[in-house]
Each structure stands twice: as C-alpha cells, then as structure tokens.
XYZ file of C-alpha atoms in Angstrom:
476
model
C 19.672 -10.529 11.523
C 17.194 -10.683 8.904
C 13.890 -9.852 8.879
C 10.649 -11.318 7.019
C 7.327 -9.274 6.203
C 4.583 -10.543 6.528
C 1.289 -8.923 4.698
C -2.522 -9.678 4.569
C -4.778 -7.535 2.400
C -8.577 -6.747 2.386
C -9.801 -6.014 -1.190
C -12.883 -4.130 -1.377
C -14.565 -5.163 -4.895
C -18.143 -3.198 -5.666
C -19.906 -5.097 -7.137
C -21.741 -4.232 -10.897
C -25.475 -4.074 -9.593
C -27.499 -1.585 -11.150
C -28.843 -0.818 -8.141
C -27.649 -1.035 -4.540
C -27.666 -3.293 -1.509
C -30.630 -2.817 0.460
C -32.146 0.063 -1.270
C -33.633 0.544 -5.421
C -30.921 3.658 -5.793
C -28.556 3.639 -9.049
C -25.520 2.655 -8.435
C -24.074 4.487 -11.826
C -21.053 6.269 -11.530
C -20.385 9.956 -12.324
C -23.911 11.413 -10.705
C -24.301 15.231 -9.649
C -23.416 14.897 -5.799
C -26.304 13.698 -3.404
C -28.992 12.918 -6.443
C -28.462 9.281 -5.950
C -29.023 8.699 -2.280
C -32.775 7.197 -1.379
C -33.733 7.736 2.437
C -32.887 3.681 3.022
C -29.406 4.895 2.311
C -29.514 7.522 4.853
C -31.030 5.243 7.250
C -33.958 7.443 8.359
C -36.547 6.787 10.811
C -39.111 3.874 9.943
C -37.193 2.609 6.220
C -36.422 -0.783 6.203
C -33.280 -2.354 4.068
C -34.566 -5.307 1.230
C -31.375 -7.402 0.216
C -30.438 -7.289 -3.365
C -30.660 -10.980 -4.549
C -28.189 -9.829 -7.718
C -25.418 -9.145 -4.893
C -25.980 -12.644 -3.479
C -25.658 -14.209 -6.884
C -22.648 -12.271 -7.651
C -21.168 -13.399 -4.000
C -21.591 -17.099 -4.408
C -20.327 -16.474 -8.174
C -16.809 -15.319 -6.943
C -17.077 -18.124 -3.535
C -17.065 -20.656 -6.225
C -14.683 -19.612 -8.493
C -11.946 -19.597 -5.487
C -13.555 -22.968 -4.558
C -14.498 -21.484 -1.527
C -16.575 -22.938 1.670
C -20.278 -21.297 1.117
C -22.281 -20.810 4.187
C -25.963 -22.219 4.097
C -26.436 -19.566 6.441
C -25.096 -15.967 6.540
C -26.263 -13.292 8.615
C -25.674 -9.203 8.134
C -24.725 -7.497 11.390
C -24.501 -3.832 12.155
C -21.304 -2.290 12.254
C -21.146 0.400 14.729
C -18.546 3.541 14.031
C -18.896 7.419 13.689
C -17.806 8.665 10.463
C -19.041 11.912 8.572
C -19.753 10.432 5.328
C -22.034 7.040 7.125
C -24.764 8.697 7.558
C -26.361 5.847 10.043
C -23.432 5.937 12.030
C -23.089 1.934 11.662
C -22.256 -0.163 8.156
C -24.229 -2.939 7.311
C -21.786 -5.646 7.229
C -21.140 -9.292 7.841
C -19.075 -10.169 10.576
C -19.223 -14.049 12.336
C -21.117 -15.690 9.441
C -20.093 -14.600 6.803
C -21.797 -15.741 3.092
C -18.075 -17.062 1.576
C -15.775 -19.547 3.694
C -12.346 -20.504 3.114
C -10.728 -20.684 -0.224
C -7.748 -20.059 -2.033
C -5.772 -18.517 -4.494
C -2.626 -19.490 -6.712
C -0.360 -17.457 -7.805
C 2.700 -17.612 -9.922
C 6.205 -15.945 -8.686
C 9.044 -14.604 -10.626
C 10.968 -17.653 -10.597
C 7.834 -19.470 -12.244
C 6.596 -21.733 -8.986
C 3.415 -21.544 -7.845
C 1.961 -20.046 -4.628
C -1.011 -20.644 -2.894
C -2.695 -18.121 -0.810
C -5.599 -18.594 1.536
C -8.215 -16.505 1.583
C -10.362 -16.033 4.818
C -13.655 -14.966 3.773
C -15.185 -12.306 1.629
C -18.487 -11.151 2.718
C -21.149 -8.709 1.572
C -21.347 -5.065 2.693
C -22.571 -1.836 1.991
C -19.768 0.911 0.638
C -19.801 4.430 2.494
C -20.219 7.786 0.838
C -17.209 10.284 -0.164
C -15.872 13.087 1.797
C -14.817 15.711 -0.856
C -12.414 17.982 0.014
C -10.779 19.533 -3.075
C -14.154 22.104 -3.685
C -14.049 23.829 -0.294
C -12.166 26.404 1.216
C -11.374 24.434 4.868
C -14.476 22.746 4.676
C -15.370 18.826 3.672
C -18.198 18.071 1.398
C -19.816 14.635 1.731
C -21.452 12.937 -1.555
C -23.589 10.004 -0.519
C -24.250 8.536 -3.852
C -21.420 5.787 -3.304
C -23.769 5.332 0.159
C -25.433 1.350 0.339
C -23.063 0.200 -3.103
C -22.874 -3.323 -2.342
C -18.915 -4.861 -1.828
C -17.560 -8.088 -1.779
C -14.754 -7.439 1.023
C -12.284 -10.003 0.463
C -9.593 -11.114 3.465
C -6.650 -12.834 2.835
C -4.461 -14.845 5.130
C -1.047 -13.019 5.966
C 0.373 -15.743 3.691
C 2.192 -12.949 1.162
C 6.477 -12.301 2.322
C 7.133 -9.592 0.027
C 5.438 -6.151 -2.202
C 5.682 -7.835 -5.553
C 3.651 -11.603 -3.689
C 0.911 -8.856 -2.899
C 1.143 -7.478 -6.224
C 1.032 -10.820 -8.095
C -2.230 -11.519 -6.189
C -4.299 -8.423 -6.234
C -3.416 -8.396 -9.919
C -5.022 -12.292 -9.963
C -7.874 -11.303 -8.384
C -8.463 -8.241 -9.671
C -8.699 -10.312 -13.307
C -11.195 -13.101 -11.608
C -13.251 -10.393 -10.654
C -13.340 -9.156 -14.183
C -13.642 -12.733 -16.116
C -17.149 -13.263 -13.791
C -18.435 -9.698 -14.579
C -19.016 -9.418 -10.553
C -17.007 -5.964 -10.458
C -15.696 -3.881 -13.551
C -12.828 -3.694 -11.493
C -11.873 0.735 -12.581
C -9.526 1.188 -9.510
C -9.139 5.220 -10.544
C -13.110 5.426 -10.040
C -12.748 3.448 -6.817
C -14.308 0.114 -7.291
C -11.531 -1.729 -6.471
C -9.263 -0.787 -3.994
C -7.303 -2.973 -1.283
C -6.402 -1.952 2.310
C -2.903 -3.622 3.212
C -2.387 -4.933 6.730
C 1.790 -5.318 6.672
C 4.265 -6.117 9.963
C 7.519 -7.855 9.788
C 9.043 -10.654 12.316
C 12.294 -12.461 12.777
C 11.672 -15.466 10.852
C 10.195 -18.336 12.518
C 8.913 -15.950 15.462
C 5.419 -14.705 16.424
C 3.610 -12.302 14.060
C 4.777 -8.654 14.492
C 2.166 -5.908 15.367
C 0.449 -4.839 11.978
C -0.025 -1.138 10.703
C -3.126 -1.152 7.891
C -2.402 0.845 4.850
C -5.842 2.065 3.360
C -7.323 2.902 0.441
C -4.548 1.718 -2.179
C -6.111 2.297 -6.085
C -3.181 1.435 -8.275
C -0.711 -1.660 -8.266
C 2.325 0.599 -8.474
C 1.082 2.263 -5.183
C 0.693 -1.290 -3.667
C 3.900 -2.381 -4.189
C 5.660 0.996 -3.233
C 3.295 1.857 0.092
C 4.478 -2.083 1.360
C 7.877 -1.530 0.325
C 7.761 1.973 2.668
C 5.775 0.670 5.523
C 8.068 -2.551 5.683
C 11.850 -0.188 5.991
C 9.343 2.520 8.345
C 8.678 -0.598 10.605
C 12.289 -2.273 10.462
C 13.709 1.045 11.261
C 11.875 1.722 14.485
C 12.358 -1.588 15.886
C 16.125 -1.460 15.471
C 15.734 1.859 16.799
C 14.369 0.699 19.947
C 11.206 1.482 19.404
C 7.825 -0.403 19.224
C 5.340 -0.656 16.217
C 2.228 0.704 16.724
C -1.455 -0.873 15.643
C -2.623 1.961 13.926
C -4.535 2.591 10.624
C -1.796 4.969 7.902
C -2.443 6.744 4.764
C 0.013 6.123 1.448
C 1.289 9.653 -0.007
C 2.405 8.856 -3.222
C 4.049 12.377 -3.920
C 6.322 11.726 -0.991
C 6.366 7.828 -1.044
C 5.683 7.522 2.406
C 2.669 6.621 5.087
C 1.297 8.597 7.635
C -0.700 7.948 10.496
C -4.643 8.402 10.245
C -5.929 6.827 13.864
C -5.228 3.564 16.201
C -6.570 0.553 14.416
C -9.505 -0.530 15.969
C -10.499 -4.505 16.973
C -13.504 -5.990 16.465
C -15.229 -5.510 19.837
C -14.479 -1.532 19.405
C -17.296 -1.748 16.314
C -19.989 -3.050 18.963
C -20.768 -5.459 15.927
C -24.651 -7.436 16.530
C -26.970 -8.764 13.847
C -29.044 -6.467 12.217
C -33.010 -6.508 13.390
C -34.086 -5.399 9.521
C -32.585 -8.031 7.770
C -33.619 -11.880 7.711
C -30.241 -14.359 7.662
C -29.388 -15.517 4.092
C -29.995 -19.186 3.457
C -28.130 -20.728 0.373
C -29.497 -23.552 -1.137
C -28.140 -26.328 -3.179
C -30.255 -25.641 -6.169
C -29.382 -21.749 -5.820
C -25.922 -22.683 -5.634
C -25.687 -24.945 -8.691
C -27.952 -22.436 -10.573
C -24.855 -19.510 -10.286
C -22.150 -22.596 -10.594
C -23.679 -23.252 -14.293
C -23.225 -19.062 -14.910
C -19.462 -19.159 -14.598
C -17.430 -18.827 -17.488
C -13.917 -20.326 -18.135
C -11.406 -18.924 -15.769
C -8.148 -17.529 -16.295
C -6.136 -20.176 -15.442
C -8.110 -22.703 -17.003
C -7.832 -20.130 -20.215
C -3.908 -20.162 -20.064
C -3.728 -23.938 -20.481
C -5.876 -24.253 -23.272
C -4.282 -21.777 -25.205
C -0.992 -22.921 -24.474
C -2.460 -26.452 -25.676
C -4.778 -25.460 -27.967
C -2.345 -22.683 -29.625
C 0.799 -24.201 -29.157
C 1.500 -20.669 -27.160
C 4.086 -20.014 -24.462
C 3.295 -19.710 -20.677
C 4.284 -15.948 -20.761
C 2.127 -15.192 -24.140
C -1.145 -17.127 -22.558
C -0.512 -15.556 -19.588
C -0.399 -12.169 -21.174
C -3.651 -12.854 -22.976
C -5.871 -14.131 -20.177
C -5.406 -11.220 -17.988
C -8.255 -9.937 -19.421
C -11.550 -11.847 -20.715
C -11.815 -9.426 -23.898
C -8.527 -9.327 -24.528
C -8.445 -13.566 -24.537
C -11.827 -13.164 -26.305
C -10.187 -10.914 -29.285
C -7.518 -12.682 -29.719
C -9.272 -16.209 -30.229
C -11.312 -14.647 -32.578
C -8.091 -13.410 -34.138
C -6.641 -16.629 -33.967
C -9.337 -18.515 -35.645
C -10.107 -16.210 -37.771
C -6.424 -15.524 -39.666
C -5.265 -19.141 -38.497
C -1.819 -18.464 -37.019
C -2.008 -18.542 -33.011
C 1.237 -17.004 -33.037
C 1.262 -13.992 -35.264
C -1.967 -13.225 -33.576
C -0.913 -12.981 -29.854
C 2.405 -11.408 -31.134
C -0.047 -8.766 -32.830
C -2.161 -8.540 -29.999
C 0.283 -8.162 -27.229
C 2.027 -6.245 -29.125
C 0.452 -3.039 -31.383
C -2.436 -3.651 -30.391
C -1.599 -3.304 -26.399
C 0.079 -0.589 -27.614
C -1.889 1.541 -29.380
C -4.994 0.884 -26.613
C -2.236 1.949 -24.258
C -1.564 5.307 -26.135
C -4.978 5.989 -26.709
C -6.078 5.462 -22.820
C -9.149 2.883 -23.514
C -10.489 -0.203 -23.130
C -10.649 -2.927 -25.286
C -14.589 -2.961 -25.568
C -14.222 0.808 -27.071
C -11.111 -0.282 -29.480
C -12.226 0.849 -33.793
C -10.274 -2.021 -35.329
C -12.626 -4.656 -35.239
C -11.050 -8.834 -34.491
C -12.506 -10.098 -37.829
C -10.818 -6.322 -39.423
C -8.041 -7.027 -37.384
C -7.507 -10.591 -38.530
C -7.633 -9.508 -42.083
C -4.427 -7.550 -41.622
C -2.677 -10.998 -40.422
C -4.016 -12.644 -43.435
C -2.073 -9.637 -45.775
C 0.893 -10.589 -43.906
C 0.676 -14.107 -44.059
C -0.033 -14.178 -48.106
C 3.033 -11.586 -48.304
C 0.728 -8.926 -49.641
C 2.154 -6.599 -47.190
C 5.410 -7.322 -44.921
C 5.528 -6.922 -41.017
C 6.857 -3.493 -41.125
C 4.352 -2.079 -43.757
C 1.294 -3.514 -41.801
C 2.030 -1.392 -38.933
C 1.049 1.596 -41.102
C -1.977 0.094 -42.507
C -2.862 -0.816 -38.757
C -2.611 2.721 -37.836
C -5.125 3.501 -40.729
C -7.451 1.097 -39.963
C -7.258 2.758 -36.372
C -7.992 6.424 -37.740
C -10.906 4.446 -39.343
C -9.610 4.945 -42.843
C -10.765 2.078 -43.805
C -10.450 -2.119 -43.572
C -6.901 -3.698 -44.660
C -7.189 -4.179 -48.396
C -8.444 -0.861 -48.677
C -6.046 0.674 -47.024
C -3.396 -1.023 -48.985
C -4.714 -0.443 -52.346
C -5.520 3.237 -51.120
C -1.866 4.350 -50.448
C -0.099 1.452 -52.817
C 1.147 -0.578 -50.255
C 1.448 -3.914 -51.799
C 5.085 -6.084 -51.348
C 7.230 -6.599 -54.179
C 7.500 -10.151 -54.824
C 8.736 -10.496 -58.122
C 12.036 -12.101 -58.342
C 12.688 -10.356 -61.545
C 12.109 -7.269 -60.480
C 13.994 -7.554 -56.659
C 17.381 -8.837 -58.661
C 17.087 -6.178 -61.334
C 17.166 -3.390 -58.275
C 19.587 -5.454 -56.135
C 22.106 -5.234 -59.312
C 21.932 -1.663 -59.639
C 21.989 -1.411 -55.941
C 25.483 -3.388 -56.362
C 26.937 -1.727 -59.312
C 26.654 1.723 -57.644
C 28.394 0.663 -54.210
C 31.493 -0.976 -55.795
C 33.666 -0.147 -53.114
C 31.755 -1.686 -50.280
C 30.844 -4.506 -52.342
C 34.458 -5.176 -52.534
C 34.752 -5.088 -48.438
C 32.099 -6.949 -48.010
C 33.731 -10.008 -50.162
C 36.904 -9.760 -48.446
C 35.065 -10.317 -45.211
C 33.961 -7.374 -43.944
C 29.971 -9.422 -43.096
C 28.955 -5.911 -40.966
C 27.882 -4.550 -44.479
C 25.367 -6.808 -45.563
C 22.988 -4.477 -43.690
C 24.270 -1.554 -45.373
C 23.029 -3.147 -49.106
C 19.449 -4.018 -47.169
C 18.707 -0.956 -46.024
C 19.593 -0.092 -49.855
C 17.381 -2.007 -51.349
C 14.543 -1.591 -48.694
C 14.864 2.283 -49.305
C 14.988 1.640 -53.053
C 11.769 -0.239 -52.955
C 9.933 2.001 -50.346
C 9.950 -0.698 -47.702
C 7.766 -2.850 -50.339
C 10.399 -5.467 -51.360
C 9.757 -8.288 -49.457
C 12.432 -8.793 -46.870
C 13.367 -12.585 -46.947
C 13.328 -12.593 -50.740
C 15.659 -9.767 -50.761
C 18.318 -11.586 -47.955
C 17.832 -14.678 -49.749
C 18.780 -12.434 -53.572
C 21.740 -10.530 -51.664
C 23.314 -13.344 -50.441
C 23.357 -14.817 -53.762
C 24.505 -11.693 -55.809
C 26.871 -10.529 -53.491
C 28.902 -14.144 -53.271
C 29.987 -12.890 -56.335
C-alpha cells in the first residue's frame, strides 16, 4: 500500500531591527562573544522588558502581505524550559493570542498548478543565544548576543505531501520576507531557518505521529532531511514498529536524522502571560499606516512583467525571486529597451558571475545603467553576443564602462558587407575540396566555413551577416 507524507514547518524569520525585542542591545551580527547582551537580556533581578514598536510594525507588515487575520489584541506569555544558552530559563513568546491570524500562501508546483497553503499564525518572540562548541576541548561555550533578537515564528498547516511542496514554499516565503525588508533572510548566519514537523499516513487516514526536524539553514538540506525522515518513518512502521514524537537533528555528512529529546506539548512549557509586558492592541489607523509601507509583491511583480514585458512565466518568475534582482533588471529593461535581451542577460551572466563571485546583488561593480549600455552595443551590432561577454567581464574587473572597453581592446563587429564577402571568398578558394562536399549535399559543413570565417575575423564579423553571405557564396 502506499503511503502519503504529510509535513508542517515552523520558519523562524529574525527580524532586521537594529536593536532587539524588549531590550536597546544591537542586534548586528558578527560581535566578539557576550559584548552584546544588556542585563534585560539576561533577565536579572528588577529589569523590566519595553516592546520594540519596529518588531510590531514589521509583524503586521508580513500579516498583511499573506492577507492574514490580525489580532486587535495580542498578548506575550512566558515560555517556561531549561536550556543552557536561555539564560531566564523561559522565552518570551506568544502562545493563545497570537499578533498574526490565519492566512495563506500560494505556491506553484512542477506541473505549473497552483497550491495554496494555510498558514496558522506567526507570532513575535525573542531568539535564544548560541551554544558554541567547536572552541572547547569537551566543553560548550554559550554567546548570548543572539539573546532577546526579535522572530517572526511562522506555522504552517500540515498542508505540504512531499520535500520539493516544502521546498517550493520556504523558498516563497523566504522571498516575501525579503521584498518587505522584515528579515534579510542570510540562512548561513542563521536568520532564517525552518524546523520541519514530517509523519506519513495511509491516505485518507488519521494524521501519523510527527518527528520535528530542527534547525534546517539551506533548501538543499530541507528537501534531503524530509526525504530521510519520510523512508526512516515508513521503514519502522512496516517493520512493526511505532513512530516516536520526538524532536531529531539533520546530519548532512551522513544524510540522516538523529534523535535530540521527546518532543514536548504545549502544557510541558507551563506557558502564562507575562506580568512585564502590557497586551498589544492594533489599531485600524496603525494597521493602515504599515498597509501603505508595503511594496509590490512578488507575485503581483511576475504578472506585470509578464504583461508589461511581454516575458515568460519561467523568466518573471526567475526575476522576482529577489526585489533587487527585479529592481536591476527593470532598470535594465527601460533603460536599453529590450525586455528580453535584458532578463536573458540578467538571468543569465549576470546570475552567473554573482554566483562565481559569492555576493549579493547590492555589492555587484557593473552598475544597471553600465550594464544596460552593454545591451545597447549589442543591439546597434557594435559588438555581437559572444564578444560582449568579454567586455562584460571587463566591466566586472572594473576596467572600465562598455564603449571603453570596446574601443580599449578593438572590439568593434565587422559589418561591412564588402569587407565580410572579400574574407568569405578567400575563405572559399582555400577549402576547395570541402566546398565541393558541401554542394553535393554534404549541409554538416556549413559550420566548418563559419567557424572559418569567425576565426578569420577574430570573432568580430557579425554572425547573421556572415550566414546570410555563406549561404549565398557557397550556392555557387
């Protein structure tokens, strides 16, 4: 019989405050161990926690963007668990009211369709500190800078049947939570990272008991921990075995999970509102204030360009992944005026060479309106497609903007009719043999006299006008 999987995931987004939830502490990443931890975040005697109205704002931002319930009236609750690196020994955490509701998420499958998927809530929370372990000799060191960083945890319903469903939608929100500017979204550094809760059932039956995967940082991980836990489960139920509700770590060296402790429930956190902290109260003109703050969202993005640009669903899809990628290439766009040679560019070298060079698109030298002139070189046939590759890589090693570079190393296409024929009939005259084959049918060889004549010229001839000459000359 055949089984189905069923998965729900909890993404933990920090949120881009300069400072953190309940405390005036930098939130900046990269700080000497320990230097950025204020005695609110240690939750000493007699402090008192002060809500960061920035984490609200950023909240409500995402709540609407998933068109999401929003609570008038939220309330923070203590979270009760011992771990070495909470220094409290509870969380600060919503838990029955939290600030988003219900909303939803659509995603788009391999075969094109679209899928909704429900999210639960997403509430506000402070982050833990670090337990290092890599430094010490069978010790554990514990950094609290990451202490009181506010999150956004986000719940899904299990509504996702397979890896690559999960995949499709950590990826979507992972790019919403980018596009509002709520979370910079650097999974490596830890500031967005998804727990995933997986079981599989017979189809149509009850849900099966649910092992949660924690502390997944990459989308290749995602997929591959599901794909593990899903065959770990299968195999110890047709074993004759029973899943257990536990918590499991991902080892990507071996692909496999391991258990870390029984999953706790709710009532085992002891969860009751905190007495520092007033209940949030949302009101309509707060709420319309952050809905006038959001900027156009991916999908929304997509169907312009693919109106606007006369683009393909898989090219706008490409380029609205990212806001400053979609950003670039409109200015690209507009700026050399063909949509299509720009997102071909774009998703193309460009991706590339960002790709190569490990960086983000905010840090990339080849500015759009520098980048656009390089189209515009094509487009005129100053250079051809092949050639502006090189001058791209210049303009990377910052030698310079795209005229320069061409007039610097002589780049400029051959145009001139005259002077393409005059080649092409030497190129002829010399190869008499396999100008003979190729008019007694023998069509392979038209790329052999192409090459010729591209090596002749350098790679400057321009390529159409020289298929257009050969076909002529060589008809005889």
């Amino acid at each position: 019989m055949e089984w189905e999987t069923v998965i729900g995931l909890e993404i933990h987004a920090q949120l881009s405050t300069k400072s953190k939830i309940f405390s005036g502490s930098s939130t900046a990443y990269g700080a000497e161990p320990n230097t950025q931890a204020s005695l609110i975040d240690l939750g000493m005697p007699g402090v008192l926690p002060v809500l960061n109205k920035e984490a609200v704002h950023m909240a409500v931002k995402f709540g609407l963007a998933i068109d999401a319930h929003l609570a008038p009236r939220s309330v923070f609750a203590r979270k009760n668990y011992f771990y070495p690196d909470l220094p409290k020994g509870y969380q600060i955490s919503q838990y029955e009211l939290p600030i988003v509701g219900i909303g939803h998420m659509d995603i788009e499958l391999e075969d094109g369709s679209i899928k909704r998927i429900g999210v639960t809530r997403a509430h506000l929370e402070e982050d833990a500190g670090k337990s290092l372990h890599e430094d010490f000799q069978g010790q554990t060191g514990i950094d609290l800078n990451r202490a009181g960083t506010p999150l956004l945890e986000i719940v899904s319903e299990p509504d996702m049947r397979n890896a690559k469903e999960a995949v499709a939608y950590i990826k979507k929100l992972h790019a919403l939570v980018r596009y509002l500017g709520v979370c910079d979204g650097n999974m490596q550094e830890g500031s967005f990272r998804c727990d995933a809760n997986v079981s599989v059932r017979r189809p149509g039956a009850e849900f099966g008991t649910r092992a949660e995967i924690k502390n997944l940082n990459s989308f290749k991980f995602i997929e591959r921990a599901i794909n593990h836990e899903v065959e770990r489960q299968i195999d110890i139920i047709e074993s004759g075995g029973k899943v257990v509700q536990e918590t499991r770590l991902y080892d990507p060296d071996r692909n496999e999970t391991r258990s870390m402790r029984s999953k706790e429930d709710a009532n085992d956190y002891r969860y009751f509102p905190d007495p520092d902290l007033l209940p949030v109260e949302l009101t309509p003109e707060f709420i319309e204030a952050v809905r006038v703050t959001l900027p156009e969202l991916p999908n929304a993005k997509k169907g312009r360009f693919m109106d606007a640009y006369k683009l393909s669903a898989y090219d706008a899809d490409m380029l609205t992944q990212s806001r400053d990628v979609a950003d670039y290439f409109e200015a690209v766009a507009q700026a050399c005026g063909d949509a299509k040679l720009a997102a071909n560019w774009v998703n193309g070298e460009l991706a590339a060479a960002l790709n190569r060079a490990g960086i983000e698109l905010a840090d990339v030298p080849v500015t759009a309106d520098a980048f656009a002139g390089l189209l515009k070189r094509i487009l005129d046939n100053t250079i051809s497609g092949k050639i502006a590759k090189e001058v791209f890589d210049a303009m990377w090693n910052g030698e310079g903007d795209a005229d320069t570079v061409i007039d610097k190393k002589g780049l400029k296409q051959i145009t001139d009719t005259g002077a393409i024929e005059a080649m092409i009939d030497e190129i002829i005259a010399a190869n008499p043999k396999q100008t003979e084959e190729y008019r007694a049918g023998k069509d392979k060889l038209f790329g052999f006299f192409v090459g010729a004549a591209m090596k002749a010229s350098k790679g400057k001839a321009n390529p159409d006008r020289v298929n257009a000459i050969l076909k002529q000359k060589l008809a005889g």
